[in-house]
CSV table of C-alpha atoms and ligand atoms in Angstrom, one decimal:
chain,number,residue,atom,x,y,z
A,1,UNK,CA,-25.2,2.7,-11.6
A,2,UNK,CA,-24.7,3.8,-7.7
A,3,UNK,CA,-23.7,1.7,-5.6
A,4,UNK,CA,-25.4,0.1,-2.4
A,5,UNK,CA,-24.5,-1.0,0.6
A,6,UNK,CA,-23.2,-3.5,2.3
A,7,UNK,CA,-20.5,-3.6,-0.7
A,8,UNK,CA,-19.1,-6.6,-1.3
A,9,UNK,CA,-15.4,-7.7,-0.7
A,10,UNK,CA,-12.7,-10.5,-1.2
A,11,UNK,CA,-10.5,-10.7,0.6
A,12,UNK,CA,-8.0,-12.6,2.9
A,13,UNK,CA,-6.6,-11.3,6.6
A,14,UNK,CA,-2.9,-11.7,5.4
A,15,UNK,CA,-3.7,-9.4,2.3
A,16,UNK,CA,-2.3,-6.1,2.8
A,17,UNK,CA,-4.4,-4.0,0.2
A,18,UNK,CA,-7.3,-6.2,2.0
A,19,UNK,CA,-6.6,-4.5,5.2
A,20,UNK,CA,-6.0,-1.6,3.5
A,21,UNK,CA,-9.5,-1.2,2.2
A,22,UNK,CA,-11.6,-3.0,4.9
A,23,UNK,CA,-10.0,-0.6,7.1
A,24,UNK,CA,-10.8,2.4,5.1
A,25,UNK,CA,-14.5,1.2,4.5
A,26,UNK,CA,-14.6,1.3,8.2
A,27,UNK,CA,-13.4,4.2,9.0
A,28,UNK,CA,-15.9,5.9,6.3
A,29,UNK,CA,-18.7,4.0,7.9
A,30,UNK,CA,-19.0,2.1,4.3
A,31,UNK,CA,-20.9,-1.1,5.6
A,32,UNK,CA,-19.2,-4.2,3.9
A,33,UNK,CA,-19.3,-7.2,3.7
A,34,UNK,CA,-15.9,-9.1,3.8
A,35,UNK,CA,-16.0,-12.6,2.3
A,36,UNK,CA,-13.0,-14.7,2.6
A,37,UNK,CA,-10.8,-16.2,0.0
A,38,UNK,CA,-11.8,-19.6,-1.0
A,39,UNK,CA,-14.5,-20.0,1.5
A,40,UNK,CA,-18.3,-20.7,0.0
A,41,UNK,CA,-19.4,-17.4,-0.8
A,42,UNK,CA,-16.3,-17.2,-2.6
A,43,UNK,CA,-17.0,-20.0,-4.7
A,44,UNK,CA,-21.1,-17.9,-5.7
A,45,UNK,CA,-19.4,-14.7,-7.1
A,46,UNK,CA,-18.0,-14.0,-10.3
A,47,UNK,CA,-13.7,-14.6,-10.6
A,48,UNK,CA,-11.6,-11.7,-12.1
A,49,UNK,CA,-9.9,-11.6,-15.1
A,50,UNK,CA,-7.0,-11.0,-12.8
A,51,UNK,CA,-7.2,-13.2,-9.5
A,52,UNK,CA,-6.1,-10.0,-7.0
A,53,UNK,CA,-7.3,-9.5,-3.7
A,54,UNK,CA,-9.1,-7.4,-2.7
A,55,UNK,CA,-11.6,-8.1,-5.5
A,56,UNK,CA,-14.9,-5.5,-5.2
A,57,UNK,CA,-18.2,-6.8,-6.7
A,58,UNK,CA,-19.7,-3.1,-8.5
A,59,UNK,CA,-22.3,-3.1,-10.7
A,60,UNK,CA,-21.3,-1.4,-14.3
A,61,UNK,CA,-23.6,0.5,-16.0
A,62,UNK,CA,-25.8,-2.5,-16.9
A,63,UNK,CA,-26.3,-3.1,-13.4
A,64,UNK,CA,-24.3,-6.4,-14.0
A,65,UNK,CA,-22.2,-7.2,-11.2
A,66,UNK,CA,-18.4,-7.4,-12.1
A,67,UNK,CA,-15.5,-8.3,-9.9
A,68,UNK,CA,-13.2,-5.0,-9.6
A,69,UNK,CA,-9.7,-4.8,-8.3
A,70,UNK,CA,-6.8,-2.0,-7.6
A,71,UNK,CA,-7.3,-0.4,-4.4
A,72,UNK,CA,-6.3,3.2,-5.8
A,73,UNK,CA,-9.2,4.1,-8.2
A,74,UNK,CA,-11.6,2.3,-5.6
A,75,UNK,CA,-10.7,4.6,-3.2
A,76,UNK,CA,-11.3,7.7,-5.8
A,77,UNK,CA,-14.5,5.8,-6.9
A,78,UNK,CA,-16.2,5.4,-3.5
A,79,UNK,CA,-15.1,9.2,-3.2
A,80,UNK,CA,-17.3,10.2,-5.9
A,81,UNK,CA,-20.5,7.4,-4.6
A,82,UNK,CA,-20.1,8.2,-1.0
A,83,UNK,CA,-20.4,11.5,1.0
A,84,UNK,CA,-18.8,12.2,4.0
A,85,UNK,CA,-15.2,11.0,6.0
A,86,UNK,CA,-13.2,11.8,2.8
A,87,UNK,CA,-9.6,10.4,2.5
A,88,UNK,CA,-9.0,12.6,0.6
A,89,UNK,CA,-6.7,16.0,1.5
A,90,UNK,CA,-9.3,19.3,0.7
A,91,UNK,CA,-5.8,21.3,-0.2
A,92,UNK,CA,-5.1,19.9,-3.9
A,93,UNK,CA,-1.2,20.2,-3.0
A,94,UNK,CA,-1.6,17.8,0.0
A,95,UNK,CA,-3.8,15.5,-2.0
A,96,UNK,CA,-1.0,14.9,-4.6
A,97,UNK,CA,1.1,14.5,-2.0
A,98,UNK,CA,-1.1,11.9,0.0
A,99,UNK,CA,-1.5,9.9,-3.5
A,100,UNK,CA,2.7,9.7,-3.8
A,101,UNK,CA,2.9,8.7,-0.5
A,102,UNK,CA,-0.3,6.6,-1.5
A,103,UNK,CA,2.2,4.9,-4.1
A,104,UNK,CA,5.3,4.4,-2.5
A,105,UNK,CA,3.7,2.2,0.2
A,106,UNK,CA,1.5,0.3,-2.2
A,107,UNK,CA,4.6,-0.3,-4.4
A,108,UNK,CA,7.7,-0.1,-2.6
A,109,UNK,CA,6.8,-1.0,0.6
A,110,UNK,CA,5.2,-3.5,-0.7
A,111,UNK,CA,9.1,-4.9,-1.6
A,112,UNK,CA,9.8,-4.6,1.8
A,113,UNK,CA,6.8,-6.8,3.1
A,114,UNK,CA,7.5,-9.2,0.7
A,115,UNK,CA,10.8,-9.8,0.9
A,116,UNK,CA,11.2,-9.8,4.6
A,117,UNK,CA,8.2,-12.7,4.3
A,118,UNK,CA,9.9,-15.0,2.0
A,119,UNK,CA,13.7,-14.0,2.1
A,120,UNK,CA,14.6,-15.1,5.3
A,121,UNK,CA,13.9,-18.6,6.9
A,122,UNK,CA,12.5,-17.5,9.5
A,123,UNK,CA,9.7,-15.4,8.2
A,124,UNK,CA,9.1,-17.9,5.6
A,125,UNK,CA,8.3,-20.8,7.9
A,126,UNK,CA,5.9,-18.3,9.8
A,127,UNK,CA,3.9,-17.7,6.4
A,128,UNK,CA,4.3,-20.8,5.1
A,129,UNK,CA,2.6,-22.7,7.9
A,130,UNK,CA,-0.1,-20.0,8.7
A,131,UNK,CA,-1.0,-18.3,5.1
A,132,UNK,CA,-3.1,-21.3,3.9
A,133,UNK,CA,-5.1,-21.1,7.0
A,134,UNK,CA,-6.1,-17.5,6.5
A,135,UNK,CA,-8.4,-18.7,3.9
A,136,UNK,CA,-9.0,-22.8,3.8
A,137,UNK,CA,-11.1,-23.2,7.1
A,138,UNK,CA,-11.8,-26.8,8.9
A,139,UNK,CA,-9.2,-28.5,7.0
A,140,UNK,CA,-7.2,-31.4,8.7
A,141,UNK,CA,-3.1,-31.2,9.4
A,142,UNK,CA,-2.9,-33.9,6.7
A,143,UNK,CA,-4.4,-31.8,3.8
A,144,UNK,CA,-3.0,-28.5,4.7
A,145,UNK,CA,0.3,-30.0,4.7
A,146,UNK,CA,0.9,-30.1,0.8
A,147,UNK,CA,-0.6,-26.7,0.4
A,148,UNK,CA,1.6,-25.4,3.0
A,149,UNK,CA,3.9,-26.6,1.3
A,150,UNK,CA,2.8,-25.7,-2.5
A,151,UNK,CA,2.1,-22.0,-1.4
A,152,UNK,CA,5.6,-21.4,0.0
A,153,UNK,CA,7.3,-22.3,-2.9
A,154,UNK,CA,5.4,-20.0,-4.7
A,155,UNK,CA,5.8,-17.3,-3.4
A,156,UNK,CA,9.8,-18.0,-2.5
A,157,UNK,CA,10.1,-18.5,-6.4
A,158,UNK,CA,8.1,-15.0,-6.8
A,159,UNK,CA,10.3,-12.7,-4.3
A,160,UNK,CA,12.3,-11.7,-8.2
A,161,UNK,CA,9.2,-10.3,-9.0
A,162,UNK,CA,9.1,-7.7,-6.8
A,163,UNK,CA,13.3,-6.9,-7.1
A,164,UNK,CA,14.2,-8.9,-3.5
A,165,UNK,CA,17.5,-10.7,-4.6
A,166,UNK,CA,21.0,-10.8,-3.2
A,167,UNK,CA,21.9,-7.8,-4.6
A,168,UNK,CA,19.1,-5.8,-3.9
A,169,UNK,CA,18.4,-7.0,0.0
A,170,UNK,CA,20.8,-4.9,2.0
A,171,UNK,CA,18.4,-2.1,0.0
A,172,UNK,CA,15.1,-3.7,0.8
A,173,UNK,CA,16.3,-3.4,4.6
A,174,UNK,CA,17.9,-0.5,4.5
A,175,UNK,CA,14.8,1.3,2.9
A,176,UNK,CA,12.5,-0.1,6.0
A,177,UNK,CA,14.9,0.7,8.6
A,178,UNK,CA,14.7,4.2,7.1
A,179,UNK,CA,11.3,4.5,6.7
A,180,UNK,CA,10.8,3.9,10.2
A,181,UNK,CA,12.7,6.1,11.0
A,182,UNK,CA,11.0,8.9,9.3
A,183,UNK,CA,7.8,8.0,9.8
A,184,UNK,CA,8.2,7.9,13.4
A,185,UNK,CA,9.5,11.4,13.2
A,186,UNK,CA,6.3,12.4,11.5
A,187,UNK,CA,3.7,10.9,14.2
A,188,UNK,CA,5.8,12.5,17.5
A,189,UNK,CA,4.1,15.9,15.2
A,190,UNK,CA,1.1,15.2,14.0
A,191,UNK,CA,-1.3,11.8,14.9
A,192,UNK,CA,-1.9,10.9,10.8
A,193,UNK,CA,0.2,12.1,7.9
A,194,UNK,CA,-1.8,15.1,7.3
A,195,UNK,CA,-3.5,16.1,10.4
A,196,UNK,CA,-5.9,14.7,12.5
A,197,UNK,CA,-7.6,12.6,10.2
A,198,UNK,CA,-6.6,10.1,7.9
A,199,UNK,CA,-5.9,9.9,4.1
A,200,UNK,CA,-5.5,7.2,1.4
A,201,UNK,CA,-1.9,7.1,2.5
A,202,UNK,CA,-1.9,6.5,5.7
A,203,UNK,CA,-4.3,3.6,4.7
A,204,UNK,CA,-1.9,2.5,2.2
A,205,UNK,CA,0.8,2.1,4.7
A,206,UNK,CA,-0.9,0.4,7.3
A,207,UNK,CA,-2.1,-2.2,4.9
A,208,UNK,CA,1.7,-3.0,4.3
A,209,UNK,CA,2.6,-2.6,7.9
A,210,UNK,CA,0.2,-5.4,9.4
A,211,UNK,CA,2.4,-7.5,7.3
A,212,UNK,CA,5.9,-5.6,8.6
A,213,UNK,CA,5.0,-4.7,12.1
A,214,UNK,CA,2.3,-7.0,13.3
A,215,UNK,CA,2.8,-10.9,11.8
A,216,UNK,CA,6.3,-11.7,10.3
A,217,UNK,CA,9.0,-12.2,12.7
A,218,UNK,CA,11.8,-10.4,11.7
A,219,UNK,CA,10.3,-6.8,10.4
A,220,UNK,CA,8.2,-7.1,13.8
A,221,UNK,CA,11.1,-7.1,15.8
A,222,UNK,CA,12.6,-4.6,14.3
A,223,UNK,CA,9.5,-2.2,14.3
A,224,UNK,CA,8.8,-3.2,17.7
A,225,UNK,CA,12.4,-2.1,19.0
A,226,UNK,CA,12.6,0.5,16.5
A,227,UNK,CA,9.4,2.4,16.7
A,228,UNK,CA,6.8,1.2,19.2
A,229,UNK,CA,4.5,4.3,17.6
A,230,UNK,CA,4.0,2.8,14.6
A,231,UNK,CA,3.8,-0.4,15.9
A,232,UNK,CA,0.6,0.8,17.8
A,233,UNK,CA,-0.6,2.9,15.2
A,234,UNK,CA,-0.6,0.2,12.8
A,235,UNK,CA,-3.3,-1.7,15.5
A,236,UNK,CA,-5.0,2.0,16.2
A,237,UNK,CA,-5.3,2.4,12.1
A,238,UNK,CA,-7.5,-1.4,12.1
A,239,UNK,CA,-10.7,0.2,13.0
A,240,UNK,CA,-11.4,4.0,13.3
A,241,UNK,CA,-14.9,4.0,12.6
A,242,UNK,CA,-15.2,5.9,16.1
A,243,UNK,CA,-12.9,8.6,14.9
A,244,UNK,CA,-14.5,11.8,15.6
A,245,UNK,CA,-13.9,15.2,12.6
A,246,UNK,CA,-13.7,18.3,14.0
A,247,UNK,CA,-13.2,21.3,11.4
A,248,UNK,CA,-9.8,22.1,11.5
A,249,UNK,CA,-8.5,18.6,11.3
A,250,UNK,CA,-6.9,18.7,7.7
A,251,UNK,CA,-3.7,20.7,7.8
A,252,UNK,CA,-2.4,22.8,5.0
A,253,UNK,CA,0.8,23.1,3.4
A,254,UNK,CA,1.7,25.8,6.1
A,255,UNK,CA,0.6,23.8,9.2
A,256,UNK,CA,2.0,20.6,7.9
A,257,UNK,CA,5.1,19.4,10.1
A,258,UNK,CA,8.4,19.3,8.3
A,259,UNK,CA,9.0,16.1,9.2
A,260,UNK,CA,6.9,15.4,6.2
A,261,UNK,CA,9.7,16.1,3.9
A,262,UNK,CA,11.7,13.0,5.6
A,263,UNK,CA,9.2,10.9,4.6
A,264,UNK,CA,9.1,12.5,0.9
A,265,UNK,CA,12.8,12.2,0.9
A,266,UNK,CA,12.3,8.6,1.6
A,267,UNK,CA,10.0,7.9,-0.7
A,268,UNK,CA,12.7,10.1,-3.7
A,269,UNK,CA,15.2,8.3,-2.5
A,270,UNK,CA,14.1,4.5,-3.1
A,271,UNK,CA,11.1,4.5,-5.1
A,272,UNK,CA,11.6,7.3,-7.3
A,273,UNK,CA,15.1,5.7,-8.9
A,274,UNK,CA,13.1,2.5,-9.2
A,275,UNK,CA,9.9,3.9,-11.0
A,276,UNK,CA,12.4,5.9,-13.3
A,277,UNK,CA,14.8,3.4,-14.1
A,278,UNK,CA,11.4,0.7,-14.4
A,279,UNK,CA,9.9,2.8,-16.5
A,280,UNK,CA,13.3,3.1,-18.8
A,281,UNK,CA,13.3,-0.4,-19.2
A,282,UNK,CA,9.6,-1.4,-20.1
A,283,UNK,CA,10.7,2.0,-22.9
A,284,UNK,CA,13.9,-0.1,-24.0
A,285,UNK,CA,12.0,-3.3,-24.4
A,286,UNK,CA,14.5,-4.3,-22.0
A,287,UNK,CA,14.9,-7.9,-20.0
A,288,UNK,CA,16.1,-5.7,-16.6
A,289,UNK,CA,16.2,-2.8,-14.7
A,290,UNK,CA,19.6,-1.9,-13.7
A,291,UNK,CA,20.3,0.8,-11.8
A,292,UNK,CA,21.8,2.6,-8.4
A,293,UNK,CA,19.1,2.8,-5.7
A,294,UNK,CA,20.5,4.4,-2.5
A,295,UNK,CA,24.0,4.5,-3.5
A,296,UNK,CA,23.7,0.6,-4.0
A,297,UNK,CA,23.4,-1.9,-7.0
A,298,UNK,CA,19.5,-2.7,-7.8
A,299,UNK,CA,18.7,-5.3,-10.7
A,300,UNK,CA,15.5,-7.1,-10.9
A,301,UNK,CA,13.0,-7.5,-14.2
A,302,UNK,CA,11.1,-4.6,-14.9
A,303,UNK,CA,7.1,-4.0,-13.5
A,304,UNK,CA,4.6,-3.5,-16.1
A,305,UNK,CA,2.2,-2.6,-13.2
A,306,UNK,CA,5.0,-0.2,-11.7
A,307,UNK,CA,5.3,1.8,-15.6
A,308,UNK,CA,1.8,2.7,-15.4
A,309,UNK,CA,1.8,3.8,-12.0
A,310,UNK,CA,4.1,6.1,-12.7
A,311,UNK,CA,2.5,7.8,-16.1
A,312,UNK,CA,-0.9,8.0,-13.5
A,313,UNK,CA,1.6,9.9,-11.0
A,314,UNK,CA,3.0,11.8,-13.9
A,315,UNK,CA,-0.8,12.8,-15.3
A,316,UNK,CA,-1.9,13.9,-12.0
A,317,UNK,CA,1.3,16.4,-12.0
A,318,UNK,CA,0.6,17.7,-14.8
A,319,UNK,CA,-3.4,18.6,-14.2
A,320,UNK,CA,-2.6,20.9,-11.5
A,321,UNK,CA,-3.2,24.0,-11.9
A,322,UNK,CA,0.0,26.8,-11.1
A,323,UNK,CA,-0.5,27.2,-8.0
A,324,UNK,CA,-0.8,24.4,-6.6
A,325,UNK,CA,2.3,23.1,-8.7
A,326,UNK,CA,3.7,25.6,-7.1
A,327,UNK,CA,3.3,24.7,-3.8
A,328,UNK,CA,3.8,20.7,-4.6
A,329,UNK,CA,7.5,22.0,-5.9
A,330,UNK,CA,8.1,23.2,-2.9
A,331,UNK,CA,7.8,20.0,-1.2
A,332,UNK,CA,9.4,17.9,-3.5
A,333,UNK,CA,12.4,19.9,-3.8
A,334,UNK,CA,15.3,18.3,-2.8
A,335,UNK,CA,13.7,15.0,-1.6
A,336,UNK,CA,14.4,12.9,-5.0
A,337,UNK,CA,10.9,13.4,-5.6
A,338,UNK,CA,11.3,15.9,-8.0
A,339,UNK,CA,13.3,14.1,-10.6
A,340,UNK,CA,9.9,12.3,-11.1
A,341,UNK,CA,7.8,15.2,-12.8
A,342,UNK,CA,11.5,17.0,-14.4
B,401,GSH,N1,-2.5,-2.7,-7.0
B,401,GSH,C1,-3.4,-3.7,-6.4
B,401,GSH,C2,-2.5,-4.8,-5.8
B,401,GSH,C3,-3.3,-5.9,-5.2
B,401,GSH,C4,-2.4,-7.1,-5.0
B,401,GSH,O1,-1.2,-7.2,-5.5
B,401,GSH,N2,-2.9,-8.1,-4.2
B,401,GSH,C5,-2.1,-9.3,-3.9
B,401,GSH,C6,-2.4,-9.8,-2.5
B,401,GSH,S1,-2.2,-8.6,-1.3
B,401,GSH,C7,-2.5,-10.4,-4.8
B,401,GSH,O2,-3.7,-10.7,-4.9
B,401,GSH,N3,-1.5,-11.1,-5.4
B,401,GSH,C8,-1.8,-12.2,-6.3
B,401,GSH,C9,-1.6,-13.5,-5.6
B,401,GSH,O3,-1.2,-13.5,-4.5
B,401,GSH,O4,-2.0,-14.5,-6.2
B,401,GSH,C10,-4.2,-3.0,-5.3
B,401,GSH,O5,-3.9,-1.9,-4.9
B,401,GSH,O6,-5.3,-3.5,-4.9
């Protein structure tokens, strides 16, 4: 059944695969309509099996509306129903590279933003007092109080799921501190990751970067200092609907900045261990993942999620043709990356 416009979305400001998609939607000049968590309209539509935000409303081939989630095969989805403004890299090489990149900000930055929210004190009385407002509206101090309260327990008590423990911290903030480091690199070269217009990646990080740049304390401060670029790029990436293509705005694998392979040598040297050693694990049957991530101790329970993600990655590798495997070797080599597909 194709799908009409405005789509429907759920979804909460202080969601980063919310900000994610409503930021992609506008950019592709998808009209949408964005309904907040818990308010009224809320309350009309269908829930998901699995309460994730964003939740999509699609029609399946019944035309019955059902509530879809996972930002990743949305994006590809919406590729297929809508024409025009892809995020998607024409060079087949690039476009495998834009969906790891895709994954290591999804799922390892993803660490980063959570653990910096709910690890330290300060962060956590930040999110704690303003998280409930992002989707209860005209509510007095009285009854927000408890769920203030109730909410930042939760998600305190949920920072293991991720992997953010003592052991694994000076990692978490390490990794960030790193990233910014690279990334920044990459932007002094070129204004998006892979040219002058933006992919699913770039997306993908700036969902996780409204968290870690613009609202908690600490990871603010630090990007602010650190990188003022990304800091601004994170607020440029909001809204590009304005964005104007010209022809040559994609690069290729020969006009791409080498700066890229910092940032692919960041994402082999945290989040390729992890999905390997994960992946291991869930294999094993095992109760944790314990490995060496950056030269440091990592332990935390393995990531169902995480295994699959992987085996998508892994699928992917091996559909592309010899060429174009060709060409992706020669990016991944010697960033970490590699170890992934060996
Ligand atoms: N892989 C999913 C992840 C979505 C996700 O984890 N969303 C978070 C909020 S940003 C969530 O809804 N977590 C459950 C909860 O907070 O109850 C995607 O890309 O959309």
């Amino acid at each position: 059944m194709p799908l009409s416009v405005p789509l429907e979305m759920l979804g909460a400001p202080g969601s980063p695969y919310s900000r994610k998609m409503r930021s992609l939607l506008r950019y592709r000049r998808i009209p949408l309509l964005f309904i907040l968590q818990n308010s009224p309209e809320a309350a009309a539509r269908p829930a998901p099996k699995v309460p994730l935000l964003p939740t999509f409303y699609l029609p399946n081939e019944e035309g019955e509306i059902v509530p879809t989630t996972d930002s990743t095969p949305l994006i590809r989805r919406f590729e297929k129903e809508f024409e025009g403004r892809s995020v998607i890299p024409e060079n087949p090489a690039l476009a495998f590279l834009d969906e790891l990149i895709e994954d290591y900000a999804d799922e390892w930055l993803t660490k980063c933003m959570f653990h910096y929210r709910w690890y330290h004190e300060a962060d956590a009385t930040k999110a704690r007092r303003v998280l409930p407002h992002w989707a209860i509206t005209a509510v007095t101090d009285e009854k927000i109080a408890p769920i203030q309260k109730m909410i930042g327990d939760r998600q305190i008590n949920r920072l293991g799921v991720v992997g953010s423990n003592d052991v694994t911290a000076a990692v978490i903030e390490e990794s960030y501190e790193r990233f910014l480091a690279a990334f920044d690199a990459h932007l002094q070269e070129s204004r998006f990751i892979f040219g002058n217009r933006p992919a699913a990646s770039d997306f993908a990080l700036m969902g996780q970067l409204t968290c870690l740049a613009l609202f908690d304390p600490t990871p603010s401060a630090i990007t602010a200092e650190r990188s003022p670029r990304i800091y601004a790029w994170t607020e440029h990436m909001e809204d590009l609907s304005g964005l104007h293509l010209g022809e040559e705005d994609w690069r290729t694998p020969e006009t791409l900045p080498a700066t890229i392979r910092g940032l692919l040598a960041e994402v082999g040297r945290y989040h390729s261990p992890f999905l390997i050693a994960n992946a291991e694990a869930l294999a094993r049957g095992a109760e944790t993942v314990e490995t060496e991530i950056g030269g440091q101790p990592w332990v935390q329970k393995p990531f169902p999620y995480q295994g699959k993600c992987l085996d998508w990655l892994r699928d992917h590798y091996k559909q592309l043709d010899p060429n174009t495997r060709t060409t992706v070797d020669s990016f991944l080599e010697g960033t970490g990356c590699e170890k992934l597909f060996a």
